[in-house]
Amino acid sequence: MKLSIKKPKPRPTSAVMNKKRTRFKRSSLRSRSKRTLSLTRTELYWRNWGKRAGQQDALAHDITKEPYQKKALNNLWVERANSQLLTANGQSYEAASKGYVKGYFKAAKLQVPDWMLIPTARSVCAIVSVMNEERTIVKVIKQLNRLPLDEIIIIVNGSSDRTLEKVRAHSHALIVHYPDPLGHDVGRSIGAKLSHSDILLFLDGDFVVQAEKLIPFIYDVERGSDLVLNNITPYLPLFSRWDSVTVMKRFLNTTLKRPELNANSLTAVPHALSRNALERIGCSELMVPPKAQVNAILAGLRITAPTSVNVVSENKIRSHNRGKNNTVARLIIGDHVEALQLAMQLKGERIVFPDIIRKREFLKR
């Protein structure tokens, strides 16, 4: 008779145990890996550098007693960022800024806010012109509130929806309300006239621009630019498919011997102005953006277009800007005709192009 001996179950090998441990770790590391995988090695370096810098400043400086904590922290950050020339690379700057905020508030044992610090200690004002944008204006304000701005001026005009109520409920901005529609450009002119800041940032309320994408506009003014335009060139189709508005923008820049500006214009947001540019151009000229651009070019102001925000495909299609020869297109083309007329008044009928061999005076003899 054979005895049946029950064999003991084999103990799991180290490889099996490691697999089990890995399963447990995956759930805890999943959220962390999602955050880090999207960062390059360079960005991860600067994120960690920012954390260490923020921790050090938290031990040395207490911003909780400051009336405007976001600005106080930004002043500390500017010293750090300038010392490392972080602004030379946008992605590294963004990683370091977010790391700095996290490092500071973690070390101070406070809740970490979703702030985006800016590379300047100068005062900055955001000006938003808005009409009937109740669906987007709160998101626009949310992004602006992430920045250490000194002023936010919102011009609500001609709105028949709940835009004004939402602005009042979600912002501490200076709100200027007009029951009648003014047009975006007039609204921006009013905002510029009311502002006191060194750097003016202009936006519209109909589409949201992330706070991170606004940094290059502010930084270029900090570096000495007077007008910082939105570079829409990457979003343009082939020249053969350009619409009449884009052709006019390009024509104006070429006429004034600034072909490198391509079709970039003050008619497109976001854009930024220095206080010097505003004083040289005048608030009233902003009502017709191409005229303001002509004044800036002929005055020798520094104009750049360092970054691109897609407003070509993001721009909302409405009844007045749909199809060829629509109302908005005719308005903008008329603005450029007005700008060309101004250039001829200031520089002569041929503007900057000399009449080389044509001797017109002989016909008068």
mmCIF file of C-alpha atoms in Angstrom:
data_model
loop_
_atom_site.group_PDB
_atom_site.id
_atom_site.type_symbol
_atom_site.label_atom_id
_atom_site.label_comp_id
_atom_site.label_asym_id
_atom_site.label_seq_id
_atom_site.Cartn_x
_atom_site.Cartn_y
_atom_site.Cartn_z
ATOM 1 C CA MET A 1 0.000 0.000 0.000
ATOM 2 C CA LYS A 2 1.408 3.341 -1.109
ATOM 3 C CA LEU A 3 1.336 6.249 1.255
ATOM 4 C CA SER A 4 0.157 9.517 -0.270
ATOM 5 C CA ILE A 5 2.449 12.239 0.964
ATOM 6 C CA LYS A 6 1.190 15.787 0.539
ATOM 7 C CA LYS A 7 3.982 17.921 -0.832
ATOM 8 C CA PRO A 8 4.313 21.403 0.658
ATOM 9 C CA LYS A 9 3.589 24.297 -1.666
ATOM 10 C CA PRO A 10 6.745 25.855 -3.027
ATOM 11 C CA ARG A 11 7.597 29.206 -1.549
ATOM 12 C CA PRO A 12 7.447 32.039 -4.052
ATOM 13 C CA THR A 13 10.748 32.953 -5.603
ATOM 14 C CA SER A 14 12.315 36.361 -5.245
ATOM 15 C CA ALA A 15 11.278 37.164 -8.821
ATOM 16 C CA VAL A 16 7.614 36.470 -7.995
ATOM 17 C CA MET A 17 7.827 38.526 -4.820
ATOM 18 C CA ASN A 18 9.358 41.389 -6.758
ATOM 19 C CA LYS A 19 6.476 41.233 -9.226
ATOM 20 C CA LYS A 20 3.962 41.524 -6.390
ATOM 21 C CA ARG A 21 5.817 44.407 -4.849
ATOM 22 C CA THR A 22 5.894 46.118 -8.236
ATOM 23 C CA ARG A 23 2.118 45.813 -8.532
ATOM 24 C CA PHE A 24 1.651 47.526 -5.181
ATOM 25 C CA LYS A 25 4.114 50.250 -6.116
ATOM 26 C CA ARG A 26 2.522 50.941 -9.480
ATOM 27 C CA SER A 27 -0.669 52.343 -8.025
ATOM 28 C CA SER A 28 1.238 54.706 -5.743
ATOM 29 C CA LEU A 29 3.708 55.748 -8.425
ATOM 30 C CA ARG A 30 1.230 56.057 -11.288
ATOM 31 C CA SER A 31 0.248 59.649 -10.546
ATOM 32 C CA ARG A 32 3.868 60.616 -9.952
ATOM 33 C CA SER A 33 5.039 59.004 -13.215
ATOM 34 C CA LYS A 34 2.396 60.875 -15.194
ATOM 35 C CA ARG A 35 3.789 64.116 -13.862
ATOM 36 C CA THR A 36 7.459 63.305 -14.490
ATOM 37 C CA LEU A 37 7.241 61.482 -17.829
ATOM 38 C CA SER A 38 6.007 64.655 -19.504
ATOM 39 C CA LEU A 39 9.160 66.505 -18.381
ATOM 40 C CA THR A 40 12.447 66.283 -20.224
ATOM 41 C CA ARG A 41 15.632 65.655 -18.294
ATOM 42 C CA THR A 42 16.473 69.358 -18.485
ATOM 43 C CA GLU A 43 13.012 70.406 -17.286
ATOM 44 C CA LEU A 44 13.193 67.906 -14.423
ATOM 45 C CA TYR A 45 16.548 69.369 -13.413
ATOM 46 C CA TRP A 46 15.114 72.895 -13.306
ATOM 47 C CA ARG A 47 11.960 71.746 -11.508
ATOM 48 C CA ASN A 48 14.139 70.287 -8.746
ATOM 49 C CA TRP A 49 16.368 73.369 -8.756
ATOM 50 C CA GLY A 50 13.270 75.529 -8.294
ATOM 51 C CA LYS A 51 12.078 73.385 -5.393
ATOM 52 C CA ARG A 52 15.388 73.762 -3.578
ATOM 53 C CA ALA A 53 15.458 77.514 -4.207
ATOM 54 C CA GLY A 54 11.888 77.865 -2.956
ATOM 55 C CA GLN A 55 12.671 75.892 0.201
ATOM 56 C CA GLN A 56 15.681 78.092 0.943
ATOM 57 C CA ASP A 57 13.665 81.298 0.466
ATOM 58 C CA ALA A 58 10.846 79.976 2.652
ATOM 59 C CA LEU A 59 13.318 79.655 5.531
ATOM 60 C CA ALA A 60 14.677 83.173 4.978
ATOM 61 C CA HIS A 61 11.544 85.143 3.986
ATOM 62 C CA ASP A 62 7.976 85.048 5.279
ATOM 63 C CA ILE A 63 5.521 86.372 2.695
ATOM 64 C CA THR A 64 2.410 85.633 4.768
ATOM 65 C CA LYS A 65 2.688 89.052 6.390
ATOM 66 C CA GLU A 66 2.780 90.835 3.029
ATOM 67 C CA PRO A 67 -0.427 92.485 1.722
ATOM 68 C CA TYR A 68 0.134 91.039 -1.752
ATOM 69 C CA GLN A 69 1.776 87.676 -1.229
ATOM 70 C CA LYS A 70 1.910 86.712 -4.910
ATOM 71 C CA LYS A 71 3.890 89.841 -5.765
ATOM 72 C CA ALA A 72 6.157 89.428 -2.732
ATOM 73 C CA LEU A 73 7.006 85.876 -3.778
ATOM 74 C CA ASN A 74 7.556 87.008 -7.352
ATOM 75 C CA ASN A 75 10.101 89.599 -6.202
ATOM 76 C CA LEU A 76 12.052 86.832 -4.484
ATOM 77 C CA TRP A 77 11.733 84.668 -7.579
ATOM 78 C CA VAL A 78 13.051 87.362 -9.931
ATOM 79 C CA GLU A 79 16.374 87.407 -8.093
ATOM 80 C CA ARG A 80 16.635 83.641 -8.460
ATOM 81 C CA ALA A 81 15.599 83.546 -12.122
ATOM 82 C CA ASN A 82 17.916 86.378 -13.151
ATOM 83 C CA SER A 83 20.856 84.747 -11.445
ATOM 84 C CA GLN A 84 20.389 81.605 -13.567
ATOM 85 C CA LEU A 85 19.319 83.261 -16.846
ATOM 86 C CA LEU A 86 16.324 80.941 -16.827
ATOM 87 C CA THR A 87 14.352 83.162 -19.130
ATOM 88 C CA ALA A 88 16.499 82.083 -22.067
ATOM 89 C CA ASN A 89 14.473 78.881 -22.292
ATOM 90 C CA GLY A 90 10.699 78.969 -21.876
ATOM 91 C CA GLN A 91 10.228 75.333 -20.849
ATOM 92 C CA SER A 92 13.042 75.424 -18.323
ATOM 93 C CA TYR A 93 11.659 78.667 -16.928
ATOM 94 C CA GLU A 94 8.168 77.211 -16.537
ATOM 95 C CA ALA A 95 9.505 74.090 -14.799
ATOM 96 C CA ALA A 96 11.682 76.109 -12.438
ATOM 97 C CA SER A 97 8.891 78.571 -11.609
ATOM 98 C CA LYS A 98 6.441 75.819 -10.717
ATOM 99 C CA GLY A 99 9.098 74.011 -8.713
ATOM 100 C CA TYR A 100 9.912 77.220 -6.843
ATOM 101 C CA VAL A 101 6.281 77.831 -5.860
ATOM 102 C CA LYS A 102 5.894 74.229 -4.715
ATOM 103 C CA GLY A 103 9.169 74.248 -2.809
ATOM 104 C CA TYR A 104 8.364 77.493 -1.011
ATOM 105 C CA PHE A 105 4.866 76.556 0.110
ATOM 106 C CA LYS A 106 5.790 72.996 1.043
ATOM 107 C CA ALA A 107 8.626 74.294 3.235
ATOM 108 C CA ALA A 108 6.280 76.904 4.737
ATOM 109 C CA LYS A 109 3.725 74.107 5.372
ATOM 110 C CA LEU A 110 1.063 75.938 3.397
ATOM 111 C CA GLN A 111 -1.241 74.805 0.613
ATOM 112 C CA VAL A 112 0.503 75.053 -2.751
ATOM 113 C CA PRO A 113 -1.262 77.531 -5.081
ATOM 114 C CA ASP A 114 -1.345 77.253 -8.868
ATOM 115 C CA TRP A 115 0.698 80.413 -9.421
ATOM 116 C CA MET A 116 2.848 81.182 -12.442
ATOM 117 C CA LEU A 117 5.603 83.651 -11.590
ATOM 118 C CA ILE A 118 6.833 86.243 -14.097
ATOM 119 C CA PRO A 119 10.445 87.290 -14.879
ATOM 120 C CA THR A 120 10.102 90.943 -13.917
ATOM 121 C CA ALA A 121 9.737 93.020 -10.776
ATOM 122 C CA ARG A 122 8.118 95.822 -12.772
ATOM 123 C CA SER A 123 4.384 96.442 -12.579
ATOM 124 C CA VAL A 124 2.208 94.622 -15.106
ATOM 125 C CA CYS A 125 -1.382 95.335 -16.150
ATOM 126 C CA ALA A 126 -3.682 92.983 -18.081
ATOM 127 C CA ILE A 127 -6.383 94.673 -20.160
ATOM 128 C CA VAL A 128 -9.334 92.610 -21.383
ATOM 129 C CA SER A 129 -12.063 93.889 -23.687
ATOM 130 C CA VAL A 130 -15.168 91.695 -23.578
ATOM 131 C CA MET A 131 -18.685 91.574 -24.961
ATOM 132 C CA ASN A 132 -21.144 88.684 -24.489
ATOM 133 C CA GLU A 133 -18.543 86.139 -23.375
ATOM 134 C CA GLU A 134 -20.172 84.568 -20.326
ATOM 135 C CA ARG A 135 -18.950 81.106 -21.385
ATOM 136 C CA THR A 136 -15.251 81.964 -21.471
ATOM 137 C CA ILE A 137 -14.612 85.045 -19.344
ATOM 138 C CA VAL A 138 -14.329 83.157 -16.035
ATOM 139 C CA LYS A 139 -11.638 80.887 -17.517
ATOM 140 C CA VAL A 140 -9.807 83.923 -18.892
ATOM 141 C CA ILE A 141 -9.865 85.560 -15.450
ATOM 142 C CA LYS A 142 -8.713 82.327 -13.794
ATOM 143 C CA GLN A 143 -5.540 82.314 -15.889
ATOM 144 C CA LEU A 144 -4.859 85.986 -15.176
ATOM 145 C CA ASN A 145 -5.327 85.386 -11.449
ATOM 146 C CA ARG A 146 -2.468 82.883 -11.576
ATOM 147 C CA LEU A 147 -0.059 85.715 -12.435
ATOM 148 C CA PRO A 148 1.305 88.346 -9.986
ATOM 149 C CA LEU A 149 -0.314 91.215 -11.869
ATOM 150 C CA ASP A 150 -0.524 94.695 -10.380
ATOM 151 C CA GLU A 151 -3.636 95.658 -12.334
ATOM 152 C CA ILE A 152 -6.407 93.876 -14.197
ATOM 153 C CA ILE A 153 -8.757 96.128 -16.156
ATOM 154 C CA ILE A 154 -11.801 94.557 -17.800
ATOM 155 C CA ILE A 155 -13.914 96.618 -20.184
ATOM 156 C CA VAL A 156 -17.365 95.065 -20.452
ATOM 157 C CA ASN A 157 -19.263 96.695 -23.297
ATOM 158 C CA GLY A 158 -22.501 95.992 -25.135
ATOM 159 C CA SER A 159 -23.162 92.751 -23.253
ATOM 160 C CA SER A 160 -26.695 91.396 -23.104
ATOM 161 C CA ASP A 161 -25.769 88.144 -21.323
ATOM 162 C CA ARG A 162 -24.345 87.518 -17.816
ATOM 163 C CA THR A 163 -20.777 88.587 -18.650
ATOM 164 C CA LEU A 164 -20.798 91.538 -16.233
ATOM 165 C CA GLU A 165 -22.173 89.426 -13.367
ATOM 166 C CA LYS A 166 -19.513 86.770 -13.872
ATOM 167 C CA VAL A 167 -16.689 89.306 -14.006
ATOM 168 C CA ARG A 168 -17.893 90.847 -10.740
ATOM 169 C CA ALA A 169 -18.199 87.438 -9.072
ATOM 170 C CA HIS A 170 -14.798 86.044 -10.110
ATOM 171 C CA SER A 171 -12.426 88.988 -10.185
ATOM 172 C CA HIS A 172 -11.177 91.926 -8.120
ATOM 173 C CA ALA A 173 -10.355 93.739 -11.342
ATOM 174 C CA LEU A 174 -11.174 97.306 -12.175
ATOM 175 C CA ILE A 175 -14.373 96.853 -14.186
ATOM 176 C CA VAL A 176 -15.457 99.458 -16.702
ATOM 177 C CA HIS A 177 -18.995 98.912 -17.977
ATOM 178 C CA TYR A 178 -20.603 100.424 -21.047
ATOM 179 C CA PRO A 179 -24.127 99.334 -22.021
ATOM 180 C CA ASP A 180 -23.378 100.074 -25.685
ATOM 181 C CA PRO A 181 -20.852 98.135 -27.791
ATOM 182 C CA LEU A 182 -17.561 100.001 -28.260
ATOM 183 C CA GLY A 183 -15.503 97.562 -30.292
ATOM 184 C CA HIS A 184 -12.463 95.694 -28.959
ATOM 185 C CA ASP A 185 -9.976 98.357 -30.009
ATOM 186 C CA VAL A 186 -11.778 101.222 -28.275
ATOM 187 C CA GLY A 187 -12.069 99.058 -25.170
ATOM 188 C CA ARG A 188 -8.325 98.442 -25.183
ATOM 189 C CA SER A 189 -7.656 102.172 -25.590
ATOM 190 C CA ILE A 190 -9.816 102.926 -22.539
ATOM 191 C CA GLY A 191 -8.027 100.253 -20.527
ATOM 192 C CA ALA A 192 -4.627 101.659 -21.531
ATOM 193 C CA LYS A 193 -5.706 105.167 -20.521
ATOM 194 C CA LEU A 194 -6.740 103.933 -17.058
ATOM 195 C CA SER A 195 -3.607 101.867 -16.460
ATOM 196 C CA HIS A 196 -0.580 102.913 -14.416
ATOM 197 C CA SER A 197 1.708 99.909 -14.910
ATOM 198 C CA ASP A 198 5.065 99.672 -16.675
ATOM 199 C CA ILE A 199 4.006 96.759 -18.893
ATOM 200 C CA LEU A 200 0.587 96.458 -20.536
ATOM 201 C CA LEU A 201 -0.726 93.071 -21.661
ATOM 202 C CA PHE A 202 -3.769 92.991 -23.962
ATOM 203 C CA LEU A 203 -6.196 90.084 -24.323
ATOM 204 C CA ASP A 204 -9.739 89.353 -25.447
ATOM 205 C CA GLY A 205 -12.412 87.599 -23.447
ATOM 206 C CA ASP A 206 -13.538 85.178 -26.145
ATOM 207 C CA PHE A 207 -10.767 82.561 -25.853
ATOM 208 C CA VAL A 208 -8.549 81.348 -23.040
ATOM 209 C CA VAL A 209 -4.772 81.758 -23.097
ATOM 210 C CA GLN A 210 -2.866 79.776 -20.480
ATOM 211 C CA ALA A 211 -0.826 81.886 -18.069
ATOM 212 C CA GLU A 212 2.360 80.093 -19.158
ATOM 213 C CA LYS A 213 1.907 81.341 -22.743
ATOM 214 C CA LEU A 214 1.726 84.959 -21.599
ATOM 215 C CA ILE A 215 5.193 84.918 -20.018
ATOM 216 C CA PRO A 216 7.168 85.613 -23.270
ATOM 217 C CA PHE A 217 5.123 88.760 -23.976
ATOM 218 C CA ILE A 218 5.936 90.154 -20.539
ATOM 219 C CA TYR A 219 9.552 89.064 -20.676
ATOM 220 C CA ASP A 220 10.279 90.682 -24.041
ATOM 221 C CA VAL A 221 9.109 94.059 -22.717
ATOM 222 C CA GLU A 222 11.280 93.453 -19.652
ATOM 223 C CA ARG A 223 14.242 92.930 -22.015
ATOM 224 C CA GLY A 224 13.652 96.241 -23.787
ATOM 225 C CA SER A 225 11.008 95.708 -26.461
ATOM 226 C CA ASP A 226 8.320 98.357 -26.835
ATOM 227 C CA LEU A 227 5.758 96.362 -28.818
ATOM 228 C CA VAL A 228 5.554 92.589 -28.495
ATOM 229 C CA LEU A 229 3.306 91.021 -31.119
ATOM 230 C CA ASN A 230 1.782 87.577 -31.373
ATOM 231 C CA ASN A 231 3.666 85.655 -34.063
ATOM 232 C CA ILE A 232 0.823 84.073 -36.052
ATOM 233 C CA THR A 233 3.126 83.015 -38.918
ATOM 234 C CA PRO A 234 3.219 79.286 -37.964
ATOM 235 C CA TYR A 235 -0.565 79.101 -38.263
ATOM 236 C CA LEU A 236 -0.886 80.734 -41.682
ATOM 237 C CA PRO A 237 -1.568 78.672 -44.816
ATOM 238 C CA LEU A 238 0.382 78.982 -48.057
ATOM 239 C CA PHE A 239 0.498 82.535 -49.434
ATOM 240 C CA SER A 240 -1.835 81.575 -52.282
ATOM 241 C CA ARG A 241 -4.526 80.842 -49.685
ATOM 242 C CA TRP A 242 -4.125 84.013 -47.629
ATOM 243 C CA ASP A 243 -7.252 86.073 -47.094
ATOM 244 C CA SER A 244 -7.384 89.802 -47.833
ATOM 245 C CA VAL A 245 -6.849 90.780 -44.190
ATOM 246 C CA THR A 246 -3.614 88.787 -43.907
ATOM 247 C CA VAL A 247 -2.368 90.239 -47.204
ATOM 248 C CA MET A 248 -3.015 93.780 -45.934
ATOM 249 C CA LYS A 249 -1.124 93.106 -42.695
ATOM 250 C CA ARG A 250 1.861 91.807 -44.628
ATOM 251 C CA PHE A 251 1.662 94.679 -47.133
ATOM 252 C CA LEU A 252 1.747 97.299 -44.380
ATOM 253 C CA ASN A 253 4.838 95.786 -42.725
ATOM 254 C CA THR A 254 6.620 95.424 -46.074
ATOM 255 C CA THR A 255 5.753 99.000 -47.053
ATOM 256 C CA LEU A 256 7.389 100.233 -43.860
ATOM 257 C CA LYS A 257 10.467 98.046 -44.507
ATOM 258 C CA ARG A 258 9.701 95.609 -41.725
ATOM 259 C CA PRO A 259 9.155 92.412 -43.775
ATOM 260 C CA GLU A 260 10.464 90.258 -40.918
ATOM 261 C CA LEU A 261 7.227 91.039 -39.059
ATOM 262 C CA ASN A 262 5.395 89.170 -41.817
ATOM 263 C CA ALA A 263 1.614 89.425 -41.151
ATOM 264 C CA ASN A 264 2.000 90.066 -37.431
ATOM 265 C CA SER A 265 -0.032 92.998 -36.216
ATOM 266 C CA LEU A 266 -1.445 94.836 -33.221
ATOM 267 C CA THR A 267 -4.862 93.691 -34.426
ATOM 268 C CA ALA A 268 -4.102 90.234 -32.984
ATOM 269 C CA VAL A 269 -3.950 89.400 -29.290
ATOM 270 C CA PRO A 270 -2.202 88.681 -27.042
ATOM 271 C CA HIS A 271 0.234 91.541 -27.400
ATOM 272 C CA ALA A 272 2.118 93.749 -24.973
ATOM 273 C CA LEU A 273 3.287 97.372 -24.820
ATOM 274 C CA SER A 274 5.827 99.167 -22.700
ATOM 275 C CA ARG A 275 4.900 102.361 -20.880
ATOM 276 C CA ASN A 276 7.360 104.136 -23.159
ATOM 277 C CA ALA A 277 5.499 102.893 -26.251
ATOM 278 C CA LEU A 278 2.151 103.996 -24.872
ATOM 279 C CA GLU A 279 3.457 107.491 -24.171
ATOM 280 C CA ARG A 280 5.057 107.765 -27.624
ATOM 281 C CA ILE A 281 2.063 106.400 -29.538
ATOM 282 C CA GLY A 282 -0.789 107.747 -27.414
ATOM 283 C CA CYS A 283 -3.823 105.913 -26.057
ATOM 284 C CA SER A 284 -6.138 107.273 -28.760
ATOM 285 C CA GLU A 285 -4.048 105.721 -31.557
ATOM 286 C CA LEU A 286 -4.750 102.255 -30.142
ATOM 287 C CA MET A 287 -8.329 102.629 -31.383
ATOM 288 C CA VAL A 288 -6.956 101.853 -34.860
ATOM 289 C CA PRO A 289 -4.208 99.253 -34.222
ATOM 290 C CA PRO A 290 -2.489 99.489 -37.649
ATOM 291 C CA LYS A 291 -2.112 103.272 -37.157
ATOM 292 C CA ALA A 292 -0.509 102.632 -33.778
ATOM 293 C CA GLN A 293 1.826 100.158 -35.476
ATOM 294 C CA VAL A 294 2.795 102.730 -38.125
ATOM 295 C CA ASN A 295 3.553 105.274 -35.404
ATOM 296 C CA ALA A 296 5.661 102.741 -33.532
ATOM 297 C CA ILE A 297 7.687 101.731 -36.592
ATOM 298 C CA LEU A 298 8.308 105.293 -37.782
ATOM 299 C CA ALA A 299 9.249 106.347 -34.233
ATOM 300 C CA GLY A 300 11.938 103.664 -34.215
ATOM 301 C CA LEU A 301 10.427 101.687 -31.355
ATOM 302 C CA ARG A 302 11.637 98.140 -30.853
ATOM 303 C CA ILE A 303 9.035 95.644 -32.134
ATOM 304 C CA THR A 304 9.350 91.881 -31.667
ATOM 305 C CA ALA A 305 7.218 88.762 -32.091
ATOM 306 C CA PRO A 306 8.919 86.159 -29.899
ATOM 307 C CA THR A 307 6.159 83.609 -29.398
ATOM 308 C CA SER A 308 3.058 82.174 -31.028
ATOM 309 C CA VAL A 309 -0.455 81.763 -29.640
ATOM 310 C CA ASN A 310 -2.914 80.148 -32.026
ATOM 311 C CA VAL A 311 -5.654 82.726 -32.475
ATOM 312 C CA VAL A 312 -6.222 81.789 -36.116
ATOM 313 C CA SER A 313 -8.111 78.550 -35.531
ATOM 314 C CA GLU A 314 -9.179 79.453 -31.982
ATOM 315 C CA ASN A 315 -10.992 82.619 -33.041
ATOM 316 C CA LYS A 316 -14.737 82.152 -32.749
ATOM 317 C CA ILE A 317 -16.759 82.096 -35.962
ATOM 318 C CA ARG A 318 -19.597 84.595 -35.739
ATOM 319 C CA SER A 319 -22.095 86.006 -38.194
ATOM 320 C CA HIS A 320 -20.049 89.180 -38.733
ATOM 321 C CA ASN A 321 -16.682 87.467 -39.355
ATOM 322 C CA ARG A 322 -17.818 84.573 -41.534
ATOM 323 C CA GLY A 323 -17.184 84.309 -45.272
ATOM 324 C CA LYS A 324 -15.305 86.515 -47.713
ATOM 325 C CA ASN A 325 -15.657 90.279 -47.462
ATOM 326 C CA ASN A 326 -17.381 90.038 -44.080
ATOM 327 C CA THR A 327 -17.925 92.986 -41.756
ATOM 328 C CA VAL A 328 -14.834 92.384 -39.638
ATOM 329 C CA ALA A 329 -12.615 91.931 -42.699
ATOM 330 C CA ARG A 330 -13.822 95.216 -44.184
ATOM 331 C CA LEU A 331 -13.201 96.960 -40.857
ATOM 332 C CA ILE A 332 -9.612 95.688 -40.583
ATOM 333 C CA ILE A 333 -8.806 96.432 -44.235
ATOM 334 C CA GLY A 334 -10.159 99.958 -43.723
ATOM 335 C CA ASP A 335 -7.921 100.311 -40.673
ATOM 336 C CA HIS A 336 -4.886 99.429 -42.806
ATOM 337 C CA VAL A 337 -5.885 101.925 -45.505
ATOM 338 C CA GLU A 338 -6.090 104.544 -42.750
ATOM 339 C CA ALA A 339 -2.651 103.469 -41.505
ATOM 340 C CA LEU A 340 -1.125 103.762 -44.984
ATOM 341 C CA GLN A 341 -2.619 107.246 -45.320
ATOM 342 C CA LEU A 342 -1.019 108.220 -42.008
ATOM 343 C CA ALA A 343 2.356 106.885 -43.178
ATOM 344 C CA MET A 344 2.115 108.982 -46.367
ATOM 345 C CA GLN A 345 1.250 112.075 -44.361
ATOM 346 C CA LEU A 346 4.251 111.570 -42.098
ATOM 347 C CA LYS A 347 6.836 110.411 -44.652
ATOM 348 C CA GLY A 348 5.563 111.526 -48.051
ATOM 349 C CA GLU A 349 3.549 109.872 -50.774
ATOM 350 C CA ARG A 350 6.120 107.118 -51.322
ATOM 351 C CA ILE A 351 6.648 106.608 -47.561
ATOM 352 C CA VAL A 352 10.131 105.006 -47.306
ATOM 353 C CA PHE A 353 10.669 104.210 -51.016
ATOM 354 C CA PRO A 354 12.796 106.813 -52.879
ATOM 355 C CA ASP A 355 11.956 108.151 -56.336
ATOM 356 C CA ILE A 356 15.420 107.409 -57.719
ATOM 357 C CA ILE A 357 15.689 108.523 -61.389
ATOM 358 C CA ARG A 358 12.289 110.046 -62.085
ATOM 359 C CA LYS A 359 12.741 113.846 -62.415
ATOM 360 C CA ARG A 360 9.172 115.032 -61.962
ATOM 361 C CA GLU A 361 10.105 118.696 -61.670
ATOM 362 C CA PHE A 362 11.016 118.874 -65.362
ATOM 363 C CA LEU A 363 7.366 118.489 -66.351
ATOM 364 C CA LYS A 364 6.547 121.702 -64.508
ATOM 365 C CA ARG A 365 8.985 123.826 -66.525
#
